[in-house]
CSV table of C-alpha atoms in Angstrom, one decimal:
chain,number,residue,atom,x,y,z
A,718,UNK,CA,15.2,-1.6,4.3
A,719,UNK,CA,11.7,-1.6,4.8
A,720,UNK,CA,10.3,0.2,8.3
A,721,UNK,CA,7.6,1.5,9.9
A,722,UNK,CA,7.4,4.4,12.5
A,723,UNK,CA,4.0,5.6,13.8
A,724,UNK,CA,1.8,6.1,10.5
A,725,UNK,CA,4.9,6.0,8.7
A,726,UNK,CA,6.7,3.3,6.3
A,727,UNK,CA,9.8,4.2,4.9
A,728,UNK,CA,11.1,1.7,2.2
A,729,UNK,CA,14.4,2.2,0.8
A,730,UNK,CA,14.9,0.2,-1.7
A,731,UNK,CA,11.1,1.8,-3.6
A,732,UNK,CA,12.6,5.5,-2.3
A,733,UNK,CA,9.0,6.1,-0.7
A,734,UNK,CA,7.8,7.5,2.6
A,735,UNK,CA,4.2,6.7,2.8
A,736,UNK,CA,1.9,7.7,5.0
A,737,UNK,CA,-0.9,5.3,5.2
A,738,UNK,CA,-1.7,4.6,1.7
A,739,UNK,CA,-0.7,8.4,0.7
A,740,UNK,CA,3.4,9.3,-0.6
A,741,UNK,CA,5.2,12.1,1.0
A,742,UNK,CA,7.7,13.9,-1.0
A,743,UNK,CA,11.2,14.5,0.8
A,744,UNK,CA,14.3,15.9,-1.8
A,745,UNK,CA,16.7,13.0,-2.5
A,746,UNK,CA,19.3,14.2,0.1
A,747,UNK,CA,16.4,14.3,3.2
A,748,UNK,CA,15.3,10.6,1.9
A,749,UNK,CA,19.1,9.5,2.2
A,750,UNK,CA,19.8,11.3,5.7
A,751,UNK,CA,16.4,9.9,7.0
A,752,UNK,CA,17.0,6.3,5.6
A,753,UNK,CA,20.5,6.9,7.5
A,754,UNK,CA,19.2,8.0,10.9
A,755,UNK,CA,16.6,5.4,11.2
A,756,UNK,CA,19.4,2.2,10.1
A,757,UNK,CA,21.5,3.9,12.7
A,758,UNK,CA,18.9,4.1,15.3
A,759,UNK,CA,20.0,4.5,18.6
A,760,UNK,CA,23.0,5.9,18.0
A,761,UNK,CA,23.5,9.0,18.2
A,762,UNK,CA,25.3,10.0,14.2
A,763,UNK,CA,27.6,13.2,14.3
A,764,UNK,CA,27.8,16.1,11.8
A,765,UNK,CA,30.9,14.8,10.3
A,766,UNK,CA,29.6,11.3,9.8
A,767,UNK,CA,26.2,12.8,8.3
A,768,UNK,CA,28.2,15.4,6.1
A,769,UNK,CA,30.2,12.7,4.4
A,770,UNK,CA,28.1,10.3,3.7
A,771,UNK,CA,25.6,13.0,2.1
A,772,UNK,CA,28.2,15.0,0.2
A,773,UNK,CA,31.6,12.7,0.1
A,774,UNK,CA,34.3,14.9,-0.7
A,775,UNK,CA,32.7,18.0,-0.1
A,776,UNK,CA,32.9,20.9,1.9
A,777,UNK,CA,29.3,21.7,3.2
A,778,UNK,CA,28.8,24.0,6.3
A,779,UNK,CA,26.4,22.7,9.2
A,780,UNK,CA,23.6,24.4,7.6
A,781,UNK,CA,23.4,22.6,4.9
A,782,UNK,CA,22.4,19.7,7.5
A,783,UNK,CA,19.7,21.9,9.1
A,784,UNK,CA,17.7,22.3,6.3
A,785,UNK,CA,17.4,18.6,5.4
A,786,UNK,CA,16.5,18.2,9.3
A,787,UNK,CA,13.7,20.6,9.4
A,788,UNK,CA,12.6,19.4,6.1
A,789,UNK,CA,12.7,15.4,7.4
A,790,UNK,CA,10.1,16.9,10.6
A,791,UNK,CA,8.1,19.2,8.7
A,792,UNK,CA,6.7,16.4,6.7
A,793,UNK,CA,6.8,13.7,10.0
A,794,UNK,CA,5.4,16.8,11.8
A,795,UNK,CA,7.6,16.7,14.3
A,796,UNK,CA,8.8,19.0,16.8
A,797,UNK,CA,12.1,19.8,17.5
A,798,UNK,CA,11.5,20.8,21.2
A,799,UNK,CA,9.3,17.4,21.9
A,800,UNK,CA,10.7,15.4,18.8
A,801,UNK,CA,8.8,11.9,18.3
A,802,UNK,CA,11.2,10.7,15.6
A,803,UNK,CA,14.4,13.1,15.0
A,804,UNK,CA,16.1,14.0,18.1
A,805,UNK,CA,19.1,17.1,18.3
A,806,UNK,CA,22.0,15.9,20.0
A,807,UNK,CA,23.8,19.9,20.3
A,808,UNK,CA,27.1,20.0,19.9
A,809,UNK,CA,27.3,16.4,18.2
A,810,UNK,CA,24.4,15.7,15.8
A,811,UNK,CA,21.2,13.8,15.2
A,812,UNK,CA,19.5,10.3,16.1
A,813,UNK,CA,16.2,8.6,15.0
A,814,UNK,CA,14.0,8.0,18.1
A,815,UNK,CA,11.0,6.7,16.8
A,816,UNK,CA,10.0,3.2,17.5
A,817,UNK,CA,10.5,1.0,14.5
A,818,UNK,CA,8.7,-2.4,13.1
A,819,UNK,CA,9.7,-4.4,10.2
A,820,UNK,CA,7.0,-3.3,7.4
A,821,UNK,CA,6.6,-6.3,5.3
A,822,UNK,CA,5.2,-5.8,1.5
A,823,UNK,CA,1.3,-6.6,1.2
A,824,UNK,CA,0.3,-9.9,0.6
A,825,UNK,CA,-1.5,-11.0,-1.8
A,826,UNK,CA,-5.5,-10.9,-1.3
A,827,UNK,CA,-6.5,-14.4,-2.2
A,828,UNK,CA,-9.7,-13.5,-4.6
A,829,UNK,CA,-11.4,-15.4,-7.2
A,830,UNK,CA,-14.9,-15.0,-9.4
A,831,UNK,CA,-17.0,-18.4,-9.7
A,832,UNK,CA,-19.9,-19.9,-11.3
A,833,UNK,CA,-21.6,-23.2,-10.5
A,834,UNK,CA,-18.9,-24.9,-12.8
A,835,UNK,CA,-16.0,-22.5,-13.2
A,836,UNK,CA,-13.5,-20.7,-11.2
A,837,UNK,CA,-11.6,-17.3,-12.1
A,838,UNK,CA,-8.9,-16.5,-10.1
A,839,UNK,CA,-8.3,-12.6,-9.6
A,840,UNK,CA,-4.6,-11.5,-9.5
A,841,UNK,CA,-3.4,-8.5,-7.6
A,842,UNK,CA,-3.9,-5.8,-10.0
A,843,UNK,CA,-6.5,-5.4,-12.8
A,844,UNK,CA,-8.3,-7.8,-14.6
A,845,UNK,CA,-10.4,-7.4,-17.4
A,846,UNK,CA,-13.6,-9.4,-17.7
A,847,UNK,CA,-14.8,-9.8,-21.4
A,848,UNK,CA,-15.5,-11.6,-24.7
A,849,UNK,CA,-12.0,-10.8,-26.0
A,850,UNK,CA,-9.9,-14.0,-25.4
A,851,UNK,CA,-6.7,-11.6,-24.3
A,852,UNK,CA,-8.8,-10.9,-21.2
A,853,UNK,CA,-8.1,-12.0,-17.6
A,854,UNK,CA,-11.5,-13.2,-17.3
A,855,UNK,CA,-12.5,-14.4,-20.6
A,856,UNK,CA,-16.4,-14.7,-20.8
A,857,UNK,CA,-17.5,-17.0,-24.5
A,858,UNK,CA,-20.9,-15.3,-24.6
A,859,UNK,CA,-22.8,-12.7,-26.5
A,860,UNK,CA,-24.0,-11.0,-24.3
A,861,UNK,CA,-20.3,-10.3,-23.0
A,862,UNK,CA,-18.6,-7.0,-24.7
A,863,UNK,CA,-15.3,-7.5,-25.8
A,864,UNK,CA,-14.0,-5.7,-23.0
A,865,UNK,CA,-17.0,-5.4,-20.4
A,866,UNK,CA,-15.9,-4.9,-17.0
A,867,UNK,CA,-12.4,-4.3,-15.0
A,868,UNK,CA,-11.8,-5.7,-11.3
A,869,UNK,CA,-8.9,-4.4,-9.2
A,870,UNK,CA,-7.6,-6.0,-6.4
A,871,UNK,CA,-5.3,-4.0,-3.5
A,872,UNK,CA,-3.7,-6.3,-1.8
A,873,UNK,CA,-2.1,-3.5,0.3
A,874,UNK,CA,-5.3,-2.2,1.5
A,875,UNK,CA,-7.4,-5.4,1.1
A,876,UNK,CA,-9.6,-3.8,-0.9
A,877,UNK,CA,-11.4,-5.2,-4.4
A,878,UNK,CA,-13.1,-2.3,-7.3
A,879,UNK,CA,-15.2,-3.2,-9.8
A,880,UNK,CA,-15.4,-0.9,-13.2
A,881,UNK,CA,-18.5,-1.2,-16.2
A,882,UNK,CA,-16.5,-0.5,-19.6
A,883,UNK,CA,-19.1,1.1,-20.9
A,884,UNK,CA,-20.3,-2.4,-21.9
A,885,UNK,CA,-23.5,-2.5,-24.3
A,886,UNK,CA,-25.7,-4.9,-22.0
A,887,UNK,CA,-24.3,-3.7,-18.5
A,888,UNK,CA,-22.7,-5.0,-15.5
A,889,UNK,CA,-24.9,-5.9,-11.7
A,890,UNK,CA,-23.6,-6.3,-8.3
A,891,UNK,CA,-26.3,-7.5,-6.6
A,892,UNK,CA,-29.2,-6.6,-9.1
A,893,UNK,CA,-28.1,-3.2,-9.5
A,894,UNK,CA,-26.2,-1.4,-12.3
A,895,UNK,CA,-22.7,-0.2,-11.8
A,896,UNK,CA,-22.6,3.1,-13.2
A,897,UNK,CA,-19.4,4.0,-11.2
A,898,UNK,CA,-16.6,2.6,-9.5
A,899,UNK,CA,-18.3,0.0,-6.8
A,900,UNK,CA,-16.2,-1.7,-4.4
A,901,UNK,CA,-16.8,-5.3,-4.0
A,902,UNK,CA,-17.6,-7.8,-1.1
A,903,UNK,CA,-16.7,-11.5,-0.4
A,904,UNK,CA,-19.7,-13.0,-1.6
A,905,UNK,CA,-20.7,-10.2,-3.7
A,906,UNK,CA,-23.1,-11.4,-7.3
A,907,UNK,CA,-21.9,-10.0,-10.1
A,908,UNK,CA,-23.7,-10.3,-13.6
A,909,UNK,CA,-21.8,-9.2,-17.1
A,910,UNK,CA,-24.7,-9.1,-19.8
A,911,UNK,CA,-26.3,-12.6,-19.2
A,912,UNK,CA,-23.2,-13.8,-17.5
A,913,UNK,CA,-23.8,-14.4,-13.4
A,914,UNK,CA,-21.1,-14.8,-11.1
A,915,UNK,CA,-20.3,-14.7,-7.0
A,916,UNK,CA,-16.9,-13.0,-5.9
A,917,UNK,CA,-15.0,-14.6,-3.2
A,918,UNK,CA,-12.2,-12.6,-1.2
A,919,UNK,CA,-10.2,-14.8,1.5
A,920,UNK,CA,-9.9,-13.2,4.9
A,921,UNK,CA,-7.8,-14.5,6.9
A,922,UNK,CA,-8.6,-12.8,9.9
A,923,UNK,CA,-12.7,-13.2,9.4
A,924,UNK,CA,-11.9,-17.1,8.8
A,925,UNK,CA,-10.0,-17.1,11.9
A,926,UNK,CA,-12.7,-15.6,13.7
A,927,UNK,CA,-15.4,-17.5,12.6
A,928,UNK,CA,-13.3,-21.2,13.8
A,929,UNK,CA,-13.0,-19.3,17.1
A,930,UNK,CA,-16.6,-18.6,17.9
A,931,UNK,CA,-17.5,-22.1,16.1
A,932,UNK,CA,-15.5,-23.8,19.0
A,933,UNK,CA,-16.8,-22.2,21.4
A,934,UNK,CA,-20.3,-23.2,20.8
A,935,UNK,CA,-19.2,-26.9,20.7
């Protein structure tokens, strides 16, 4: 189960809570009743049901319960008296009351380095641009250190880094030297010692766009 609830995902099969890009911590047994609650969602799921499938064949008082509740809203932030994602059912137990989407995992960003006569294509991750042959990006030129540069590509935020490894004859984006991590740019020029090349990030969206407003110039 993979959901998301206001600037929540909750994905059960990673055990993560996330909000945004950042983790949340919740003990094992909040993760479990929260991951309960939401696949339950409307219904309302009573103290017994909760009990047993938390601690099967064990004698726990309600209490127990309670603290995983306020533990679940203290990290939602969520009030008991106005909840927006746990609601108290008194006298019978708890439902989930948030409104839910399907999260689906990050896709791939399509990304890939190129020169006039060569393409490199950029996996989600990190790839290492050098000299050494066991590199992603594998650069046949002197100027190249073995291991020059490092590109990272977040698929999940869309997002592309760029890295100097300390290389002897430097790295450019755009004429200037990266002395820190840079983040990169559809279209960005990147230079490794002698070696020039243009990054390319596929957006979807921006493409989209861009055929929109072309037709309606036509």
């Amino acid at each position: 189960m993979r959901e998301r609830f206001g600037p929540f995902t909750v994905d059960s099969d990673t055990r993560q809570l996330l909000r945004g890009e950042s983790e949340l911590h919740l003990s094992t047994k909040a993760f479990d009743l929260l991951c309960g609650l939401i696949e339950h969602r409307p219904k309302v799921m009573d103290k017994t049901e909760l009990q047993a499938r938390l601690w099967p064949d064990t004698y726990v008082v309600d209490a127990n319960l309670n603290v995983l509740i306020a533990e679940i809203r203290r990290v939602l932030d969520d009030d008991a008296r106005h909840p927006k994602y746990v609601r108290t059912v008194h006298g019978v137990g708890y439902a989930f009351c948030g409104s839910t989407a399907d999260a689906a995992a990050p896709q791939p960003l399509p990304c890939w380095l190129s020169t006039p006569d060569r393409t490199f294509r950029l996996s989600d991750g990190e790839s290492v641009v050098g000299r050494d042959p066991g590199c992603q990006i594998w650069l046949d030129e002197p100027s190249v250190s073995r291991r020059h540069a490092r590109i990272v590509v977040d698929g999940g935020t869309r997002r592309v880094w760029l890295d100097d490894l300390n290389s002897k004859n430097g790295t450019l984006r755009g004429g200037n030297p990266v002395q820190a991590r840079v983040e990169l740019m559809d279209g960005d020029a990147l230079t490794f010692g002698s070696v020039d090349l243009t990054l390319h990030a596929w957006n979807a969206d921006a493409a989209a766009e861009t055929k929109r407003i072309s037709r309606r110039r036509r």
